[in-house]
mmCIF file of C-alpha atoms in Angstrom:
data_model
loop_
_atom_site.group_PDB
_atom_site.id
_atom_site.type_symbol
_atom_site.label_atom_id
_atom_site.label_comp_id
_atom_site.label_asym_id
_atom_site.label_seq_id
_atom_site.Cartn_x
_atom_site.Cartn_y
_atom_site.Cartn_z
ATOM 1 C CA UNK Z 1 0.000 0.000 0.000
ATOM 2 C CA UNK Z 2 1.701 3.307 -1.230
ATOM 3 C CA UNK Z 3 1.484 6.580 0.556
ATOM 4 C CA UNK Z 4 -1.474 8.019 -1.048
ATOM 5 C CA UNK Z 5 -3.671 4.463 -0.263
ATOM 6 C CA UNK Z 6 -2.672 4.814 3.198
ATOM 7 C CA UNK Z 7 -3.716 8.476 4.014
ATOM 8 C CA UNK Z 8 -6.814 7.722 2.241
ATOM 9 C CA UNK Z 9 -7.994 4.738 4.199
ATOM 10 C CA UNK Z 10 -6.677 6.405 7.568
ATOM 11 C CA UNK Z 11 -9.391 9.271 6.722
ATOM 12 C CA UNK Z 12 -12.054 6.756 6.020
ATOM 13 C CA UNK Z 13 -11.202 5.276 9.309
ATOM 14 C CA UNK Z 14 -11.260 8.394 11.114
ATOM 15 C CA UNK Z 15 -14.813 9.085 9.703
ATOM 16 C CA UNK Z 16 -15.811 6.239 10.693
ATOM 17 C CA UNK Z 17 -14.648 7.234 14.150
ATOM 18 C CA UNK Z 18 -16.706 10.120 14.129
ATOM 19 C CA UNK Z 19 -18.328 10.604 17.611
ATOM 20 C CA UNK Z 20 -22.068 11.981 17.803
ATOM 21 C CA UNK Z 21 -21.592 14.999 20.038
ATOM 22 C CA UNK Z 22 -25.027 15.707 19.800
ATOM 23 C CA UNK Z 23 -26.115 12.931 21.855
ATOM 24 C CA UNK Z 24 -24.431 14.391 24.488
ATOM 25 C CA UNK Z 25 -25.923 17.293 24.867
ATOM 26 C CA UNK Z 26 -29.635 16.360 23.454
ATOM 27 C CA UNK Z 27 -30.810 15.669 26.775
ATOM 28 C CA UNK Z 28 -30.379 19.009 28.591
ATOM 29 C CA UNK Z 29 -32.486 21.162 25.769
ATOM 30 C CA UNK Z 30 -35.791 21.278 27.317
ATOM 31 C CA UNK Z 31 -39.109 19.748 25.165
ATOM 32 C CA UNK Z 32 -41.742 21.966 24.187
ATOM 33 C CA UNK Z 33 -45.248 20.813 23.607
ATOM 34 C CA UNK Z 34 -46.418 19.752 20.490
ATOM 35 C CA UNK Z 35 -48.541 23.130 18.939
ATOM 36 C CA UNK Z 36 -50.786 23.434 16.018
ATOM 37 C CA UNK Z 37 -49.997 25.084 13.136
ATOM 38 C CA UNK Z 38 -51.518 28.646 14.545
ATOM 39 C CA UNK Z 39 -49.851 28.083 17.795
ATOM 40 C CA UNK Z 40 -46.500 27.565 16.190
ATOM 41 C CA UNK Z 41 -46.438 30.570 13.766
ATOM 42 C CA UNK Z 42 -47.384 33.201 16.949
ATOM 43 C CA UNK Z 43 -44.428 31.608 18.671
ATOM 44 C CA UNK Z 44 -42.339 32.346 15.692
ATOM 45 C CA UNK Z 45 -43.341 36.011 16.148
ATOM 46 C CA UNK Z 46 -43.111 36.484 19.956
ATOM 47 C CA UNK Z 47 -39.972 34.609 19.396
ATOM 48 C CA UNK Z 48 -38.193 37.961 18.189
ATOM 49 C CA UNK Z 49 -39.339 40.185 21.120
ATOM 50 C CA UNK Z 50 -37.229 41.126 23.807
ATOM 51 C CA UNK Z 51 -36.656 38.229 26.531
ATOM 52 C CA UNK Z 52 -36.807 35.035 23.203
ATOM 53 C CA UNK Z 53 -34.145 34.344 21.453
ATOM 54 C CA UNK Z 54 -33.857 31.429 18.418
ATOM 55 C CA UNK Z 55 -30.511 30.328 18.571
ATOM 56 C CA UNK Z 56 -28.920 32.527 21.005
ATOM 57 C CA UNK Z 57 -25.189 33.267 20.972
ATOM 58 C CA UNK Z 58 -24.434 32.065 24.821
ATOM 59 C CA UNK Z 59 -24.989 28.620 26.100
ATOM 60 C CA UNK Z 60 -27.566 27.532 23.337
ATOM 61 C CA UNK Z 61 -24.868 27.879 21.063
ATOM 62 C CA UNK Z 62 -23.221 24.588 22.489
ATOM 63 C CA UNK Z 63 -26.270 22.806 20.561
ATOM 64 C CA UNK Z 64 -25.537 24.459 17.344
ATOM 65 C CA UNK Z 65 -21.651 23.854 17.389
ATOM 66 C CA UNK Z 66 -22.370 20.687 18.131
ATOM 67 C CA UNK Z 67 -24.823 19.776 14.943
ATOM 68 C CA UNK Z 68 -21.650 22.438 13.116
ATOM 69 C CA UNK Z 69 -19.278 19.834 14.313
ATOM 70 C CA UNK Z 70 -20.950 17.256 12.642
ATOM 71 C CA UNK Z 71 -21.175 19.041 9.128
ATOM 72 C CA UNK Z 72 -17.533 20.190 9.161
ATOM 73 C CA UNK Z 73 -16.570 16.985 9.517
ATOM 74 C CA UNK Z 74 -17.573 15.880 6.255
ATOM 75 C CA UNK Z 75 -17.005 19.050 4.621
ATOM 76 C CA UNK Z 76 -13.527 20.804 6.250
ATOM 77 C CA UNK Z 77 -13.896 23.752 3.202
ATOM 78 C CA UNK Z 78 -17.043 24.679 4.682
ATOM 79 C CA UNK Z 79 -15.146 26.801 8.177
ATOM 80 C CA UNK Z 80 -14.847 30.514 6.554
ATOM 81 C CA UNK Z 81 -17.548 30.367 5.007
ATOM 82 C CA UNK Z 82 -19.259 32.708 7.706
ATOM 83 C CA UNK Z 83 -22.742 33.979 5.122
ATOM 84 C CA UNK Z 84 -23.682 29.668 5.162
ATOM 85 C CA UNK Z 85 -22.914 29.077 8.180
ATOM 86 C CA UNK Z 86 -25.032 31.664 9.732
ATOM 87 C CA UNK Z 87 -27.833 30.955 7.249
ATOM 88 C CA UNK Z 88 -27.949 26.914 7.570
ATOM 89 C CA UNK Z 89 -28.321 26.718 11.426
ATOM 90 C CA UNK Z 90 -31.991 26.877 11.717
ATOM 91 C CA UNK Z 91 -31.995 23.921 8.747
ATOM 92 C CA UNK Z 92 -29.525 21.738 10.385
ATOM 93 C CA UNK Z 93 -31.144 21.901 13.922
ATOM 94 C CA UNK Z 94 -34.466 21.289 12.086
ATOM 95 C CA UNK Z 95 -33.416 17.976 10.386
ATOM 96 C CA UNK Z 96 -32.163 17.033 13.918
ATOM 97 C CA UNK Z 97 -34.972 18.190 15.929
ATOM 98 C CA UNK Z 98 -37.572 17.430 13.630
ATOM 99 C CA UNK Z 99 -38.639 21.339 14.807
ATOM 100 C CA UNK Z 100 -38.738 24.352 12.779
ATOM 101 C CA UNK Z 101 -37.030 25.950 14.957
ATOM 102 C CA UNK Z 102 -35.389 25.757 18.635
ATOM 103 C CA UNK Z 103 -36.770 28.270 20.963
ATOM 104 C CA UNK Z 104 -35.421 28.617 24.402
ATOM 105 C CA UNK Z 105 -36.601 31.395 26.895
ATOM 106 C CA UNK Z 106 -33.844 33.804 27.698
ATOM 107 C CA UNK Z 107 -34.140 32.931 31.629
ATOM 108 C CA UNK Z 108 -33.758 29.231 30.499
ATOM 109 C CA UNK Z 109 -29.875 29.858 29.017
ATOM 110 C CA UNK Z 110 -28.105 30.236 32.466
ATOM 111 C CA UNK Z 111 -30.052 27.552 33.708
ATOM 112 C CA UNK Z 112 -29.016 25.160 30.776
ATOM 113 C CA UNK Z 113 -25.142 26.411 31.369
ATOM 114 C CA UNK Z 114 -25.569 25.602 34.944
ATOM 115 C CA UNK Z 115 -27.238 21.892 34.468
ATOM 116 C CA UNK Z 116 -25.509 20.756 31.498
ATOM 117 C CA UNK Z 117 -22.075 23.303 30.599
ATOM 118 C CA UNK Z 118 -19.770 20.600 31.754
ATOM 119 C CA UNK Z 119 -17.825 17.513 30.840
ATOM 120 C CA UNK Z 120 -20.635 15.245 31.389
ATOM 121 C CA UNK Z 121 -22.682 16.545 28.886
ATOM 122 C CA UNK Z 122 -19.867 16.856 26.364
ATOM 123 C CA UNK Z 123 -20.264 20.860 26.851
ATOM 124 C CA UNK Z 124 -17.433 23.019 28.904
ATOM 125 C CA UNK Z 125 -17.401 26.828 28.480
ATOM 126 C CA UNK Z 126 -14.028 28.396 27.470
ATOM 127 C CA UNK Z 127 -14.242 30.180 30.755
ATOM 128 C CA UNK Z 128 -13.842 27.216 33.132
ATOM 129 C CA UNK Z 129 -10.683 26.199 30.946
ATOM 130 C CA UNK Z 130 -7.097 27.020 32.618
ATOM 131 C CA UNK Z 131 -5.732 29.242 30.016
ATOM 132 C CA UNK Z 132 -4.270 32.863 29.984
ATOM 133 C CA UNK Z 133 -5.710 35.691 30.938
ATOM 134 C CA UNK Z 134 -7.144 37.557 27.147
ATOM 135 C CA UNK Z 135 -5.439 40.927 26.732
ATOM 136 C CA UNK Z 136 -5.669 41.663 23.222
ATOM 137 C CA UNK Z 137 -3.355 44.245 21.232
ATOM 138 C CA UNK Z 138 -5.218 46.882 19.727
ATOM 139 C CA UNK Z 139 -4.189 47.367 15.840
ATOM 140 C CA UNK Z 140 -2.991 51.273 14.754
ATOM 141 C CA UNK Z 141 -5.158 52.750 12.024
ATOM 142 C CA UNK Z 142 -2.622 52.904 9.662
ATOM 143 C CA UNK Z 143 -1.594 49.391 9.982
ATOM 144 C CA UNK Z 144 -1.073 47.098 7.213
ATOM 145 C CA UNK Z 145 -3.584 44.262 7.915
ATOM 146 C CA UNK Z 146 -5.519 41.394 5.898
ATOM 147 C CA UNK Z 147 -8.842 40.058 5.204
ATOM 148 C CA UNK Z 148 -9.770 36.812 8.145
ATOM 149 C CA UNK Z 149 -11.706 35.610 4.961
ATOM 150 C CA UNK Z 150 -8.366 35.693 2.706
ATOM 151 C CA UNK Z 151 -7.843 31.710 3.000
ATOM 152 C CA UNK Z 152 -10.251 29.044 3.802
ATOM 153 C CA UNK Z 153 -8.677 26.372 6.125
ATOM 154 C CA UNK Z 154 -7.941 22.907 5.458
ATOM 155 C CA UNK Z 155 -5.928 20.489 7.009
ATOM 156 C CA UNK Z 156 -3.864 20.094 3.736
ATOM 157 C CA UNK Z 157 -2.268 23.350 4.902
ATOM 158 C CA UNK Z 158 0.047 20.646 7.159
ATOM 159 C CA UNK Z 159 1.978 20.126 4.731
ATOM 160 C CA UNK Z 160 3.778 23.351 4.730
ATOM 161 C CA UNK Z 161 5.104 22.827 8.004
ATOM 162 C CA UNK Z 162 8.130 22.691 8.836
ATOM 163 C CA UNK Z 163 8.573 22.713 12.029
ATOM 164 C CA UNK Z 164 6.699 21.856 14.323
ATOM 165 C CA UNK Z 165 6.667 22.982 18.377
ATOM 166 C CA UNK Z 166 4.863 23.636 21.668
ATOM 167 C CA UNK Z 167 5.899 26.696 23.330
ATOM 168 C CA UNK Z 168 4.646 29.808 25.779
ATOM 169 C CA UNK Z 169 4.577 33.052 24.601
ATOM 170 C CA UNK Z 170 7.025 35.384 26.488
ATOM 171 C CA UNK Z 171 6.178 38.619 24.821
ATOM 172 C CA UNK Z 172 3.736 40.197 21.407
ATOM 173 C CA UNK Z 173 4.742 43.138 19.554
ATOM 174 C CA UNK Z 174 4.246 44.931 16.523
ATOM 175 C CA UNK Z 175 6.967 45.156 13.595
ATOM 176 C CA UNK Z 176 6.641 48.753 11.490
ATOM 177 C CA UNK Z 177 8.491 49.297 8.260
ATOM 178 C CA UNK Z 178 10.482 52.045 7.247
ATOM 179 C CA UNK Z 179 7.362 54.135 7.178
ATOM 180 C CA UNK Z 180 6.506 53.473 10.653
ATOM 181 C CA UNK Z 181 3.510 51.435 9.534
ATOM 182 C CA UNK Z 182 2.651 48.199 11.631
ATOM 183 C CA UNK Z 183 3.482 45.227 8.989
ATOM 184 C CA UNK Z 184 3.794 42.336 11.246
ATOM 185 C CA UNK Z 185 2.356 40.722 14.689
ATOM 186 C CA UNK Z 186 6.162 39.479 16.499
ATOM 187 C CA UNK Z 187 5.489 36.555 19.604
ATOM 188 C CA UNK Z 188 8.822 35.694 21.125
ATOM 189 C CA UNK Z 189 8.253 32.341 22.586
ATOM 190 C CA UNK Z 190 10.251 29.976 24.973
ATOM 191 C CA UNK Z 191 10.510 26.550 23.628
ATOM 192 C CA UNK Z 192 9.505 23.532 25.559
ATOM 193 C CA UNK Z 193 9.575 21.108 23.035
ATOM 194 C CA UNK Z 194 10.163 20.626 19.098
ATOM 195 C CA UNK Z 195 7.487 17.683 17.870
ATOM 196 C CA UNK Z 196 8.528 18.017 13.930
ATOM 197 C CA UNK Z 197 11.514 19.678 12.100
ATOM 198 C CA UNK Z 198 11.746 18.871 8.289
ATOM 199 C CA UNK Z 199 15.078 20.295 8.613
ATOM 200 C CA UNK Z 200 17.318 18.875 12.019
ATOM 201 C CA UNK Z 201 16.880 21.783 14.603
ATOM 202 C CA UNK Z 202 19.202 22.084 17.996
ATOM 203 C CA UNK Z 203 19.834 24.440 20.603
ATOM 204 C CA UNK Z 204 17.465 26.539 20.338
ATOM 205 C CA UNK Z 205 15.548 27.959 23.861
ATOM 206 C CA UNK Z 206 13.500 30.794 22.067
ATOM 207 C CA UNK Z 207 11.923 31.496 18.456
ATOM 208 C CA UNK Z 208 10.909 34.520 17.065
ATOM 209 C CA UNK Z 209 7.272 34.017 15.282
ATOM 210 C CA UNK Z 210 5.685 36.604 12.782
ATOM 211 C CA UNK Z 211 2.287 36.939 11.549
ATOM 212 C CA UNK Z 212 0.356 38.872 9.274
ATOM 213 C CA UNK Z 213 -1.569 41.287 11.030
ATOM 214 C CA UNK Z 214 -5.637 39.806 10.652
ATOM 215 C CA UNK Z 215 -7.752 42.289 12.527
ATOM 216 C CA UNK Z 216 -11.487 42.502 14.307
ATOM 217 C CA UNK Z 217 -14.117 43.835 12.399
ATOM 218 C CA UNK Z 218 -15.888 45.802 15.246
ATOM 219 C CA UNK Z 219 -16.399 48.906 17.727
ATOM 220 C CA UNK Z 220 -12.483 47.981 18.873
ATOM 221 C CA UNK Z 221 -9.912 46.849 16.019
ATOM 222 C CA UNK Z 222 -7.398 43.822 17.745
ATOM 223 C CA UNK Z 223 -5.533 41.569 16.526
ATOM 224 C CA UNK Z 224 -7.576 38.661 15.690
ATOM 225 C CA UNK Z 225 -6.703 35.135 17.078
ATOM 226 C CA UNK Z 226 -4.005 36.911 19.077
ATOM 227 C CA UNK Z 227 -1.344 34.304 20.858
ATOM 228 C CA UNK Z 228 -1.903 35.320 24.362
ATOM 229 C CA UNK Z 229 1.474 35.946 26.659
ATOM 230 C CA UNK Z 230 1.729 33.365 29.040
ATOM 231 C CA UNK Z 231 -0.028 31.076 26.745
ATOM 232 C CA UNK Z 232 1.215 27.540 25.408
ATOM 233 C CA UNK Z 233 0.864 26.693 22.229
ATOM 234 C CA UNK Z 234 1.518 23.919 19.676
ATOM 235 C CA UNK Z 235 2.299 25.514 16.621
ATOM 236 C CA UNK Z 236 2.710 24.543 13.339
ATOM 237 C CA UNK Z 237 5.366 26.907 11.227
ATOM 238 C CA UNK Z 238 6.945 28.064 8.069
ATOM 239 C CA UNK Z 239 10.176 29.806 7.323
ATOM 240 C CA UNK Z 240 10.466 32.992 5.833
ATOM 241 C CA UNK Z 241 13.053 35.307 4.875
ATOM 242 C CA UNK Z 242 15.324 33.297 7.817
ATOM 243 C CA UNK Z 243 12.292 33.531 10.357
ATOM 244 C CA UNK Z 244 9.292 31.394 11.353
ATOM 245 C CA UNK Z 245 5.848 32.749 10.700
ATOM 246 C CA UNK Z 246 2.477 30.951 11.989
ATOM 247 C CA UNK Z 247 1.825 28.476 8.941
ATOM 248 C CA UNK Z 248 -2.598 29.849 9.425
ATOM 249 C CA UNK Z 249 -2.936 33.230 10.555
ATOM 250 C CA UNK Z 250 -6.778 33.025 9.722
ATOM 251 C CA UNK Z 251 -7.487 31.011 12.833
ATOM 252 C CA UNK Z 252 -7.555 30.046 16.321
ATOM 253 C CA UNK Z 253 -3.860 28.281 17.194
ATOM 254 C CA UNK Z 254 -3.927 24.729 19.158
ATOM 255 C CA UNK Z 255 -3.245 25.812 22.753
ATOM 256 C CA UNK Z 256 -2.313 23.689 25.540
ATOM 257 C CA UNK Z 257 -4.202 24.087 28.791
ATOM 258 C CA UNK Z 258 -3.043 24.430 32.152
ATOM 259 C CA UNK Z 259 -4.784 20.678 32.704
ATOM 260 C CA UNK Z 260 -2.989 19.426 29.844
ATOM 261 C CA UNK Z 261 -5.740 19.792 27.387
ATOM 262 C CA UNK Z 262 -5.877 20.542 24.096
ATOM 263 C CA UNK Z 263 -8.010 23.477 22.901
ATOM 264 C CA UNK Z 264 -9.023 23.566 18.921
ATOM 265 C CA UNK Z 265 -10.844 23.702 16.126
ATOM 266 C CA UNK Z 266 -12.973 21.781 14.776
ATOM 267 C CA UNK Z 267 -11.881 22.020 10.747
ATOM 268 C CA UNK Z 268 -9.154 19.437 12.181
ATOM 269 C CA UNK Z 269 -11.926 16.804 11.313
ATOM 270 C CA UNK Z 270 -9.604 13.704 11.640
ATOM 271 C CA UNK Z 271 -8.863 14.609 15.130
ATOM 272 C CA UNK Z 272 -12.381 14.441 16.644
ATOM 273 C CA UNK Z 273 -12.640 11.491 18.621
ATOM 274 C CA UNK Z 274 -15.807 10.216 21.001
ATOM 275 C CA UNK Z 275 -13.652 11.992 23.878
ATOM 276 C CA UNK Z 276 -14.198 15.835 22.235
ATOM 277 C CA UNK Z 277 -15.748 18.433 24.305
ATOM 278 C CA UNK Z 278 -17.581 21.029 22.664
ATOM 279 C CA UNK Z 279 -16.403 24.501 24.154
ATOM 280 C CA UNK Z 280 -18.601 27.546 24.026
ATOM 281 C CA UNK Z 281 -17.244 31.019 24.098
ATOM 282 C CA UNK Z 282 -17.802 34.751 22.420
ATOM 283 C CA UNK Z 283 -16.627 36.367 19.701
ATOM 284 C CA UNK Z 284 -13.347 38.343 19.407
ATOM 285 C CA UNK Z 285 -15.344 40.368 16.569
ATOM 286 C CA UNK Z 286 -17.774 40.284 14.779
ATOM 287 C CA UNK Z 287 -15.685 38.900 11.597
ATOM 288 C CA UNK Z 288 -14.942 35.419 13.995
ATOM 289 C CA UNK Z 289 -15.936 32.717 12.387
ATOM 290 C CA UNK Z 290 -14.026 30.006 14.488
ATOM 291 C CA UNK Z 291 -15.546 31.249 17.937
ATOM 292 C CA UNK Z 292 -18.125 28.740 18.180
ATOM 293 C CA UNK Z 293 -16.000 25.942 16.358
ATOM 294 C CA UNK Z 294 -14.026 25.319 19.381
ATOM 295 C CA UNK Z 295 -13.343 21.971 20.902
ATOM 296 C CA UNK Z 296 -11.116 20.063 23.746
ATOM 297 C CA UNK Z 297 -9.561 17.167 23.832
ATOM 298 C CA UNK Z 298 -7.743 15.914 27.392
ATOM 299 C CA UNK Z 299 -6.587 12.683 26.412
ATOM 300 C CA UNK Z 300 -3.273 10.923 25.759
ATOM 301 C CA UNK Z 301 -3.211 10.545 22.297
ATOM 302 C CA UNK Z 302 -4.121 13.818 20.719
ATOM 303 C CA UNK Z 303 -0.159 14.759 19.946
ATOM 304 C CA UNK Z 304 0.969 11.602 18.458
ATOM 305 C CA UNK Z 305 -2.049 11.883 16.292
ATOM 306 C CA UNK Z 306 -1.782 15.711 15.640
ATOM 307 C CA UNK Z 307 1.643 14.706 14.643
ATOM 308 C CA UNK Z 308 0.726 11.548 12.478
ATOM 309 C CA UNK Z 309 -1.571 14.069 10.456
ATOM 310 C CA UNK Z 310 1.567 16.125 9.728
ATOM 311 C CA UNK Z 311 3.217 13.220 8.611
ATOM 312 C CA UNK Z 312 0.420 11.821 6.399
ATOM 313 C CA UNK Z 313 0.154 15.419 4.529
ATOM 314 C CA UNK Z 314 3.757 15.541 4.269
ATOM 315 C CA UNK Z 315 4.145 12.429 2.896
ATOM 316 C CA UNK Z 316 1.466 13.213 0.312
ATOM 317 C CA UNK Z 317 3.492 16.368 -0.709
ATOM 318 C CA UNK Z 318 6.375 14.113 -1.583
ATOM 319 C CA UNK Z 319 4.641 12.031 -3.556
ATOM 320 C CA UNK Z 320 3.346 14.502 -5.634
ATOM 321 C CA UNK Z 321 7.048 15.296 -5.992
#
C-alpha cells in the first residue's frame, strides 16, 4: 500500500470514528409541547421580542456547534464560510430536531449552562478552561492588515510545516516598516519542546514568530486570534526570509491548557474522537468565524495523532514530488 492508499484509508477510518456529540448534549435542551400550526407561527413572532431568542449566541450555542461539528466533519472547506454558516443553522437543527425551529426562553440559558455546561454533557465553556488571561493588542489605524476571509482552512495546509513545536509566549509586539507602519504581529516564545523539524533543529531555547496582522471587524480593532502571553501553544510553522511565521494566521492556534488539554478547532476533522468536548465562548469580533467551532480534547493521544496528520500530509506532498 503506497502513501497516497494509506492516508486515504486512515481518513475513512477516522470518519468512521466520528463521535455523535449531539447525543451528548440532546438531553439538557428542554421539550416543548407539540402546537398546532396557529400556535407555532405566533411563537415564531413572539420569538423575536425582547426576553426570546432562536438560537442565542451564549450557552444555546453549544447545541448548534455541536450539529456544526458534525457538518464540518464531512465538509472541512465549509469553516470561513461565515454567510452559510449563519444561514444553515436553523436547517440543520431542524433535520435534527424534527422542529422548525429551537426556541429557548432567555431565563432558560443560564439555567441550561448551569445543568448541562460541563464535561458530562460533552459541553465546557471556554471560561472554566485554565488558560491565559485575554489581553488583546489593539491594531494602529494605519496598519497594514488582511482580510480573516483571505484563506479558507484545510488540514492540507500541514503540509507546509516545517517545524513543528509547543511553546509559551514570552512577549507580542508589533513590527513597522520604514514608514513606521505596523506590517507584522512578532510573539517571542520559549521553547519547551520541538514535535517536527523537516530540517534537524538544535539548541534553540527561544523562536521569534511573525504573523500577518488579521484584525477585528468591530467597535475595537485587535488583533484577531491573538497568541496570548503566558499562553502555550503547539504551533505549526513556516520559514520565511530566515524567520518562522504561523503556517494559518486566519485562525484560532492549538493551545495547551493548564490541565494538559488541548483546545481547537474543529476544521481538524480527523482529530475528533468520542472523547471531544464542545467549548462555548464569544466572539473576538464580529468577523470570527471560528468562535463557536471550538473543541477540547484531554486525552493521551491527541499529539501523536496531531503529529501523524503532519506526517500523512507531508508524505502526500512528496509524492506529488
Amino acid at each position: 500500500m503506497d502513501e497516497k492508499q494509506l492516508k486515504a484509508e486512515y481518513r475513512k477510518w477516522r470518519q468512521q470514528e466520528t463521535p455523535d456529540l449531539w447525543s451528548r448534549i440532546e438531553s439538557n435542551l428542554k421539550e416543548h409541547p407539540d402546537r398546532d400550526k396557529e400556535q407555532e407561527e405566533m411563537q415564531k413572532i413572539r420569538s423575536f421580542q425582547p426576553g426570546r431568542r432562536i438560537f442565542p449566541t451564549s450557552a444555546v450555542a453549544a447545541a448548534a456547534v455541536a450539529v456544526m461539528v458534525a457538518v464540518k466533519m464531512l465538509v472541512p472547506d465549509f469553516i470561513g464560510d461565515k454567510s452559510a454558516r449563519m444561514g444553515t443553522k436553523t436547517e440543520i437543527m431542524a433535520q435534527i430536531t424534527g422542529e422548525e425551529e429551537a426556541v429557548m426562553e432567555a431565563g432558560e440559558l443560564d439555567t441550561w449552562m448551569e445543568e448541562g455546561g460541563n464535561e458530562d454533557s460533552g459541553v465546557i465553556d471556554q471560561g472554566q478552561l485554565m488558560l491565559a488571561s485575554y489581553h488583546p493588542v489593539a491594531v494602529p489605524e494605519n496598519a497594514v492588515t488582511i482580510s480573516a476571509d483571505d484563506q479558507y482552512f484545510s488540514e492540507a495546509v500541514l503540509k507546509d510545516a516545517e517545524l513543528v513545536c509547543r511553546g509559551t509566549v514570552t512577549d507580542v509586539s508589533l513590527e513597522e516598516d520604514s514608514s513606521g507602519k505596523a506590517v507584522k504581529v512578532v510573539y517571542k516564545v520559549s521553547l519547551d519542546q520541538v514535535d517536527y523539524a523537516e530540517d534537524y533543529v538544535v539548541g534553540m531555547d527561544e523562536i521569534t514568530v511573525k504573523s500577518p496582522i488579521v484584525k477585528t471587524d468591530g467597535d475595537e480593532v485587535y488583533i484577531l486570534y491573538q497568541l496570548q502571553i503566558g499562553g502555550t501553544y503547539l504551533l505549526p510553522l513556516l520559514q520565511q526570509e530566515g524567520g518562522w511565521e504561523l503556517l494559518y494566521p486566519f485562525a484560532p492556534q492549538i493551545q495547551v491548557t493548564g490541565e494538559g488539554g488541548y483546545l481547537f478547532h474543529s476544521g481538524y476533522a480527523t482529530l475528533m474522537n468520542d472523547e471531544t468536548l464542545v467549548v462555548t465562548g464569544a466572539p473576538q469580533g464580529s468577523n470570527d468565524v471560528f468562535y463557536d467551532r471550538m473543541v477540547l480534547r484531554k486525552d493521551d493521544n491527541f499529539l501523536s495523532e496531531f503529529l501523524n496528520l503532519v506526517e500523512l500530509e507531508q508524505g502526500g506532498q512528496n509524492e506529488e514530488k
